[in-house]
JSON list of C-alpha atoms in Angstrom, two decimals:
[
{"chain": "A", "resi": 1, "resn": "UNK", "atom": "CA", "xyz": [-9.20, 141.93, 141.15]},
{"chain": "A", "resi": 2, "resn": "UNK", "atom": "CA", "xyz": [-6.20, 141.23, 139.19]},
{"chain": "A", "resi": 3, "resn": "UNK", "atom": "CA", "xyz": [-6.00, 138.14, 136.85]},
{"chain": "A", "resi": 4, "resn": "UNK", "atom": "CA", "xyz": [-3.60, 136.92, 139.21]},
{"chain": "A", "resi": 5, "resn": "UNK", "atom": "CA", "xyz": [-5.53, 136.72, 141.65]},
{"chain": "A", "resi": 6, "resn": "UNK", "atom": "CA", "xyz": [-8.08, 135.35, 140.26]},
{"chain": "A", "resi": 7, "resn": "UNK", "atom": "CA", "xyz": [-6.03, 132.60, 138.66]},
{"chain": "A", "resi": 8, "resn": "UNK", "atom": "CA", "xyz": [-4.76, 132.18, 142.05]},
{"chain": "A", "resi": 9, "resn": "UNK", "atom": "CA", "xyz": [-8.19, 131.93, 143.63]},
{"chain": "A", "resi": 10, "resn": "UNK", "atom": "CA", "xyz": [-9.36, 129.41, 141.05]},
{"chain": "A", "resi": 11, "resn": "UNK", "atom": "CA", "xyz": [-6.78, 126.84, 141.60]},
{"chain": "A", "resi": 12, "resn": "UNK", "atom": "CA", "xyz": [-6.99, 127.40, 145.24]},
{"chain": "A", "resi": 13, "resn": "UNK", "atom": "CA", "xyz": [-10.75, 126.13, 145.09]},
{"chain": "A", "resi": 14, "resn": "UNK", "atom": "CA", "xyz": [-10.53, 123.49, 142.72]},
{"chain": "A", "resi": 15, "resn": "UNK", "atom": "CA", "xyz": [-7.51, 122.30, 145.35]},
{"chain": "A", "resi": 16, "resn": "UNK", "atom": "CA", "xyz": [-9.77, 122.24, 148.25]},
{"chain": "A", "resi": 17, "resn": "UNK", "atom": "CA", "xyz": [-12.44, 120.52, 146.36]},
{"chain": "A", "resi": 18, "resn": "UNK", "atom": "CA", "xyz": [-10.38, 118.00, 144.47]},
{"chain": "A", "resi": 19, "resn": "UNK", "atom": "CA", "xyz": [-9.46, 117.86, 148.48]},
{"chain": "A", "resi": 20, "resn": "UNK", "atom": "CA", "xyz": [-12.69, 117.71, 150.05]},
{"chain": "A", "resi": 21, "resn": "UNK", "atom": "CA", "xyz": [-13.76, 115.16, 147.24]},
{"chain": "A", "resi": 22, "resn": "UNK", "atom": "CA", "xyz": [-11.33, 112.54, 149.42]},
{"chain": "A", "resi": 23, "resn": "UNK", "atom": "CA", "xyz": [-13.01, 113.27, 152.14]},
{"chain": "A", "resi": 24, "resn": "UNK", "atom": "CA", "xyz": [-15.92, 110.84, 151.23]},
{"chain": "A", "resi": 25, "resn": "UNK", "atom": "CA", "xyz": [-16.94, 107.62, 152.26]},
{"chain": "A", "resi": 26, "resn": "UNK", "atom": "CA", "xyz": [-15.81, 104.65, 149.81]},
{"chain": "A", "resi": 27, "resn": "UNK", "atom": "CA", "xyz": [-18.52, 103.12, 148.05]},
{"chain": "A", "resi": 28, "resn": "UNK", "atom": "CA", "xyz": [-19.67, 99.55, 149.11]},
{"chain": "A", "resi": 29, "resn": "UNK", "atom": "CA", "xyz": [-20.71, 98.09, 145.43]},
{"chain": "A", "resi": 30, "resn": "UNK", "atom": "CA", "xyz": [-22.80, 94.66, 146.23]},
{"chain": "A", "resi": 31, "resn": "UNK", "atom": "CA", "xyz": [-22.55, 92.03, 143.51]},
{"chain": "A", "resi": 32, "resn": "UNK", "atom": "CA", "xyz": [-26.32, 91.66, 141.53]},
{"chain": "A", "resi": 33, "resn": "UNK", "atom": "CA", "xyz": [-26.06, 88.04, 141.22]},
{"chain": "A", "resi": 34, "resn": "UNK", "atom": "CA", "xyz": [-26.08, 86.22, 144.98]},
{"chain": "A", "resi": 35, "resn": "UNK", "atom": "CA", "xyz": [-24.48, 83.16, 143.81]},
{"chain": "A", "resi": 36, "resn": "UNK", "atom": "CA", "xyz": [-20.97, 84.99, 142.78]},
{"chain": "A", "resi": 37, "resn": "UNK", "atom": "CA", "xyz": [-19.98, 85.86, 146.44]},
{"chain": "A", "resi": 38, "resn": "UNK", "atom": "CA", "xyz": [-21.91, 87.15, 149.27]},
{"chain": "A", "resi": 39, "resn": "UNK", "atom": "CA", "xyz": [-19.03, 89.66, 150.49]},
{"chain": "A", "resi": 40, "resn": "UNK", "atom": "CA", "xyz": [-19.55, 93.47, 149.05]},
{"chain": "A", "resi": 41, "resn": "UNK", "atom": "CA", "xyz": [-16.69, 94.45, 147.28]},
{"chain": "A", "resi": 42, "resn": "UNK", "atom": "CA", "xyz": [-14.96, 98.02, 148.05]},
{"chain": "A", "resi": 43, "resn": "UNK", "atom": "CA", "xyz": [-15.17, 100.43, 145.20]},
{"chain": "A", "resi": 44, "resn": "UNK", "atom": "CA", "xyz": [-12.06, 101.73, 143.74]},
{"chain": "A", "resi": 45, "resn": "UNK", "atom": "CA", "xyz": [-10.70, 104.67, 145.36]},
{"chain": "A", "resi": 46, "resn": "UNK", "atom": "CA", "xyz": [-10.90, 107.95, 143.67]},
{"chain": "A", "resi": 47, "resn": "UNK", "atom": "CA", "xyz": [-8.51, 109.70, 141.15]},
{"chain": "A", "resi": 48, "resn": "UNK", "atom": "CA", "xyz": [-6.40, 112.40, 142.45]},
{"chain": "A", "resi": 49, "resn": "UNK", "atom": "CA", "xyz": [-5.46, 115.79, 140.85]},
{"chain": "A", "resi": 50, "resn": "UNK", "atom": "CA", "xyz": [-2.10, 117.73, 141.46]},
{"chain": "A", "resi": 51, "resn": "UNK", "atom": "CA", "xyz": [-2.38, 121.25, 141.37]},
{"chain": "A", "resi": 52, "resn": "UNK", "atom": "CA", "xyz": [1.30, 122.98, 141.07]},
{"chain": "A", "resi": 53, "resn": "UNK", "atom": "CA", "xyz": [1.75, 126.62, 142.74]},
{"chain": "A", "resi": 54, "resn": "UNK", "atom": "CA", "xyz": [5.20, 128.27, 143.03]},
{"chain": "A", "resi": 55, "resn": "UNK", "atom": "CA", "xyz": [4.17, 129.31, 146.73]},
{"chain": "A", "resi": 56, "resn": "UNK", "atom": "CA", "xyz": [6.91, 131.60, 146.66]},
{"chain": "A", "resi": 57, "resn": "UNK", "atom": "CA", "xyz": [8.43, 132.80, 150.10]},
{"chain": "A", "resi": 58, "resn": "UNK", "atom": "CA", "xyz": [6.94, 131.94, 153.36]},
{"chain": "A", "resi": 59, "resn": "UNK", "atom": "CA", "xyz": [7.24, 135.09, 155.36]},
{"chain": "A", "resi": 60, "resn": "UNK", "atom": "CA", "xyz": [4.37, 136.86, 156.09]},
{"chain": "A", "resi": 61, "resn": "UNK", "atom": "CA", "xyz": [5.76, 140.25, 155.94]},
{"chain": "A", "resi": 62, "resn": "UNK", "atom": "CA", "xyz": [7.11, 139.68, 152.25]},
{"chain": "A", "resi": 63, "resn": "UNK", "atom": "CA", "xyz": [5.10, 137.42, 150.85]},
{"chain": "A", "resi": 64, "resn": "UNK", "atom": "CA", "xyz": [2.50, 138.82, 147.81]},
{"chain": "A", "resi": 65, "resn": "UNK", "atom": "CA", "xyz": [0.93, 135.42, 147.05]},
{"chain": "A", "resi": 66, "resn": "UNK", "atom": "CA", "xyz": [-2.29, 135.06, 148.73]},
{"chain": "A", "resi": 67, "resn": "UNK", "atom": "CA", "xyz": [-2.17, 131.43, 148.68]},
{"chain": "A", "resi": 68, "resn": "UNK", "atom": "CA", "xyz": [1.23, 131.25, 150.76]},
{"chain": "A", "resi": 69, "resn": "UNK", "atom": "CA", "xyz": [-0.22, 134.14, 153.08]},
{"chain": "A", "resi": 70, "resn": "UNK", "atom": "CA", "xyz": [-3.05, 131.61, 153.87]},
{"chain": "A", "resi": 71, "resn": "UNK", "atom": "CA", "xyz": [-0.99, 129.09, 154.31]},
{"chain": "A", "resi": 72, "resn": "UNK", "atom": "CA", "xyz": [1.69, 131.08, 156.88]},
{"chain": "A", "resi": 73, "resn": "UNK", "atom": "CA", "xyz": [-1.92, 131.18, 159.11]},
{"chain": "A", "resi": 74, "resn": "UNK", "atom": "CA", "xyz": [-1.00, 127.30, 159.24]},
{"chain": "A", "resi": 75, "resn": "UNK", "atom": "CA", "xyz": [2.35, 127.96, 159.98]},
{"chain": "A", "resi": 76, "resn": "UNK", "atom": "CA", "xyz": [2.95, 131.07, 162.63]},
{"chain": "A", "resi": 77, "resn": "UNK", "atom": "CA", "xyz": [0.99, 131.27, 165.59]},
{"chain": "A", "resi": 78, "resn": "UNK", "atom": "CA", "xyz": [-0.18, 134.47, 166.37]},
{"chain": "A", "resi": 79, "resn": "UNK", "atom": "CA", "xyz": [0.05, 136.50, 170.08]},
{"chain": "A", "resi": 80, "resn": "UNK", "atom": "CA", "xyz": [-3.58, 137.54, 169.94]},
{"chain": "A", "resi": 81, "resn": "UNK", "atom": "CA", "xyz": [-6.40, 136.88, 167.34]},
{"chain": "A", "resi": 82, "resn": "UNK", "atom": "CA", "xyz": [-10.00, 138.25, 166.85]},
{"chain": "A", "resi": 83, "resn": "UNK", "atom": "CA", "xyz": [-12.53, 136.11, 168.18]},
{"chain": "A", "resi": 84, "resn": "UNK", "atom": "CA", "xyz": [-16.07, 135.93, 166.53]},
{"chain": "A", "resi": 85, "resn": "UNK", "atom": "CA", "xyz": [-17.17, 138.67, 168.90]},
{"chain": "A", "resi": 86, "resn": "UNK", "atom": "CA", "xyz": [-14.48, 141.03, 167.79]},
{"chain": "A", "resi": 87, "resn": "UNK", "atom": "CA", "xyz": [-12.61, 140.40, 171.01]},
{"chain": "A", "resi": 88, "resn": "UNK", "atom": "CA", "xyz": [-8.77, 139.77, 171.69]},
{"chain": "A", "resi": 89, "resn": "UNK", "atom": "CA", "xyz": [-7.72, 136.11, 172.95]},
{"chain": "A", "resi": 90, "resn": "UNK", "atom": "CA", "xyz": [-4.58, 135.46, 173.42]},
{"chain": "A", "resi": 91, "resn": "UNK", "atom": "CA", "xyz": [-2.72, 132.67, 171.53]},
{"chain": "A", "resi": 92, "resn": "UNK", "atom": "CA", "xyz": [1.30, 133.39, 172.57]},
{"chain": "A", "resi": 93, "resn": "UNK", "atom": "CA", "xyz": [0.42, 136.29, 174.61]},
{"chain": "A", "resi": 94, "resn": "UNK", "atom": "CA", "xyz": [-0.72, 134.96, 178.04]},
{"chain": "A", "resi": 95, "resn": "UNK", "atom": "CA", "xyz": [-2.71, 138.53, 178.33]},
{"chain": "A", "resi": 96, "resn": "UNK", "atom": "CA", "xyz": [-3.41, 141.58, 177.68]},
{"chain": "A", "resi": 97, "resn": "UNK", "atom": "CA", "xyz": [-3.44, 145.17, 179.25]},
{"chain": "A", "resi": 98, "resn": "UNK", "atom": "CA", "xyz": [-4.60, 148.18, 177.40]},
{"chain": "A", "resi": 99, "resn": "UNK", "atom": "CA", "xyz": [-4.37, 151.83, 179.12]},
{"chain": "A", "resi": 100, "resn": "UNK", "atom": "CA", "xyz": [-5.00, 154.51, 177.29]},
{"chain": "A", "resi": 101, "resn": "UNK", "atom": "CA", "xyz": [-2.78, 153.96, 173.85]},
{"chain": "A", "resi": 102, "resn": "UNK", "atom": "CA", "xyz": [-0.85, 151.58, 175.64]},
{"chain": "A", "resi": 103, "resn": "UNK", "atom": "CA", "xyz": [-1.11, 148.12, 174.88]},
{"chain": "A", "resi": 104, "resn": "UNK", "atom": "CA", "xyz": [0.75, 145.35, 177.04]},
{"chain": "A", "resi": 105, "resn": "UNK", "atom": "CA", "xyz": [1.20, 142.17, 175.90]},
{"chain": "A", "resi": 106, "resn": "UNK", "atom": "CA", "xyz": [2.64, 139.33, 178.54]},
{"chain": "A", "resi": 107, "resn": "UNK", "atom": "CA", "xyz": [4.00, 136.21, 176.70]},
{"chain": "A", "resi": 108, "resn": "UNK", "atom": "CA", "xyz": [2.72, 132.81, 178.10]},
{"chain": "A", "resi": 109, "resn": "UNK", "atom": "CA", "xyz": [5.86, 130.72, 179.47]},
{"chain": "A", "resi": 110, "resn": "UNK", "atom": "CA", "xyz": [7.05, 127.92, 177.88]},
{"chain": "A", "resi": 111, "resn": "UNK", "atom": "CA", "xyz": [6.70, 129.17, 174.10]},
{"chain": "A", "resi": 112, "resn": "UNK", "atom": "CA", "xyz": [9.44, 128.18, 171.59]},
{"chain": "A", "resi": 113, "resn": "UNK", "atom": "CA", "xyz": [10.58, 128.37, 167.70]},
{"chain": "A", "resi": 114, "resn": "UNK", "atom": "CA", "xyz": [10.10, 125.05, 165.75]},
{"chain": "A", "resi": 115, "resn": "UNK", "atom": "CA", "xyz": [14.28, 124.62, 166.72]},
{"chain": "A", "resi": 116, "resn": "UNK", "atom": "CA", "xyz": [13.67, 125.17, 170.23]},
{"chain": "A", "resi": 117, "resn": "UNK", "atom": "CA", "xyz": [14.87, 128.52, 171.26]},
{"chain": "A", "resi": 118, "resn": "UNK", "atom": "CA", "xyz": [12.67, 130.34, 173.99]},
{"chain": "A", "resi": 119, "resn": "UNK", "atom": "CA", "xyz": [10.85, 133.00, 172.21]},
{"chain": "A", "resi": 120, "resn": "UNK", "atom": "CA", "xyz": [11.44, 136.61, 173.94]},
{"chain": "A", "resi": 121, "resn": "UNK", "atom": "CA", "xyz": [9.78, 139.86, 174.61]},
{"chain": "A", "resi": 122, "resn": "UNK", "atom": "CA", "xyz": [12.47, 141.06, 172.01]},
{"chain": "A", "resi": 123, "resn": "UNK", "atom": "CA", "xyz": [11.83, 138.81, 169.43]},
{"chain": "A", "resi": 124, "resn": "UNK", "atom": "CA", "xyz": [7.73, 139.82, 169.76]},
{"chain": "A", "resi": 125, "resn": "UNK", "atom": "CA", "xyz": [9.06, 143.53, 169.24]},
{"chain": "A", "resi": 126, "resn": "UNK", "atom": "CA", "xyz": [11.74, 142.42, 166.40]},
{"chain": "A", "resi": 127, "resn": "UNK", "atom": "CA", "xyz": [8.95, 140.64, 164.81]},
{"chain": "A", "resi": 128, "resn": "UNK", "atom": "CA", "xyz": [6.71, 143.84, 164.88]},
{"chain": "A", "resi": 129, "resn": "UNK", "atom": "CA", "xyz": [9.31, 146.39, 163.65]},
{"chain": "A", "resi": 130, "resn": "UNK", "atom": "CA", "xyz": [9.73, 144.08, 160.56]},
{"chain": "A", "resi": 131, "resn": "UNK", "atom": "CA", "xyz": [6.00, 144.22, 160.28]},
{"chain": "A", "resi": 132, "resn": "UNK", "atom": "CA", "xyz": [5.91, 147.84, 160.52]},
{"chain": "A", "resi": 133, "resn": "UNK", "atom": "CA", "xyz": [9.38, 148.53, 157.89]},
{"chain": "A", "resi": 134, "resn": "UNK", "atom": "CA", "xyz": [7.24, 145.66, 154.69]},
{"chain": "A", "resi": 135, "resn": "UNK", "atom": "CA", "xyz": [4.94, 147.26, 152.49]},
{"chain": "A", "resi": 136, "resn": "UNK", "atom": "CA", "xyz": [2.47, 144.50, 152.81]},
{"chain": "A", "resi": 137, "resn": "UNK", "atom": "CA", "xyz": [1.77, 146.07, 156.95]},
{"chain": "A", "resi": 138, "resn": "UNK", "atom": "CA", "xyz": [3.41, 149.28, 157.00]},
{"chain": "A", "resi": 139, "resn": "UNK", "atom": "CA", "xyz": [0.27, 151.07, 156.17]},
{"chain": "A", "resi": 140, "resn": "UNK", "atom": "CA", "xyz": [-1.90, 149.21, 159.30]},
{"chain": "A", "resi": 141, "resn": "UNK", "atom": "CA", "xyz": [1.15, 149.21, 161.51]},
{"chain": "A", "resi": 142, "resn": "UNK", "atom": "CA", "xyz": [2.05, 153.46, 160.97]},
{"chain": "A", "resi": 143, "resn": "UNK", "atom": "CA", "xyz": [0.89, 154.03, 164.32]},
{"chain": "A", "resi": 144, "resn": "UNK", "atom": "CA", "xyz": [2.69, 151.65, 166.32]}
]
């Protein structure tokens, strides 16, 4: 693993647990003495740390950062993923058809890009032929 990567991986965690450190309950700090006030007072709320990262580019097919690839999960919906049993569910693809080396993908009605536009049966396959033509999925994609 590269330094890089490493680096990257570091401040990815300490993000998610400065992160997961909000995620707490406030404190409720009671006063010692009863005859100052009977009312808890709330603890003050925690510090937060900033964590900058050049995220670079945000497609998937160019990207090298692993931090922006993991966030483009967040960002793209997929037409099929892997469920825990190592079987394909559709997400944008209503279903799927396999014979033989053939795959068939149908797209579910009513799916759009973030500006609207209907997304199309060409725009799957222009999607895929980018895929195939990066370096980042040419190598998984060869086949296709």
């Amino acid at each position: 693993m590269s330094s890089k990567q490493t680096l990257l991986r570091g401040m990815a965690l300490a993000l998610s647990l400065a992160l997961l450190a909000g995620c707490r309950r406030p404190a409720v700090i009671t006063p010692a003495s009863s005859a100052a006030s009977s009312q808890p007072v709330a603890a003050q709320p925690a510090q937060t740390l900033a964590i900058a990262v050049n995220a670079g580019q945000y497609n998937p097919y160019l990207t090298s950062n692993t931090l922006t690839g993991q966030s483009a999960d967040l960002l793209f919906e997929k037409l099929v993923v892997l469920s825990p049993s190592m079987e394909l569910e559709p997400r944008l693809a209503r279903s799927i058809e396999t014979s033989g080396l053939t795959v068939t993908l149908t797209l579910r009605e009513g799916c759009v890009f973030a500006d609207g536009t209907p997304i199309t049966a060409e725009d799957v396959a222009a999607s895929l032929l980018a895929a195939k033509a990066s370096e980042r999925y040419s190598a998984r994609l060869a086949n296709l």
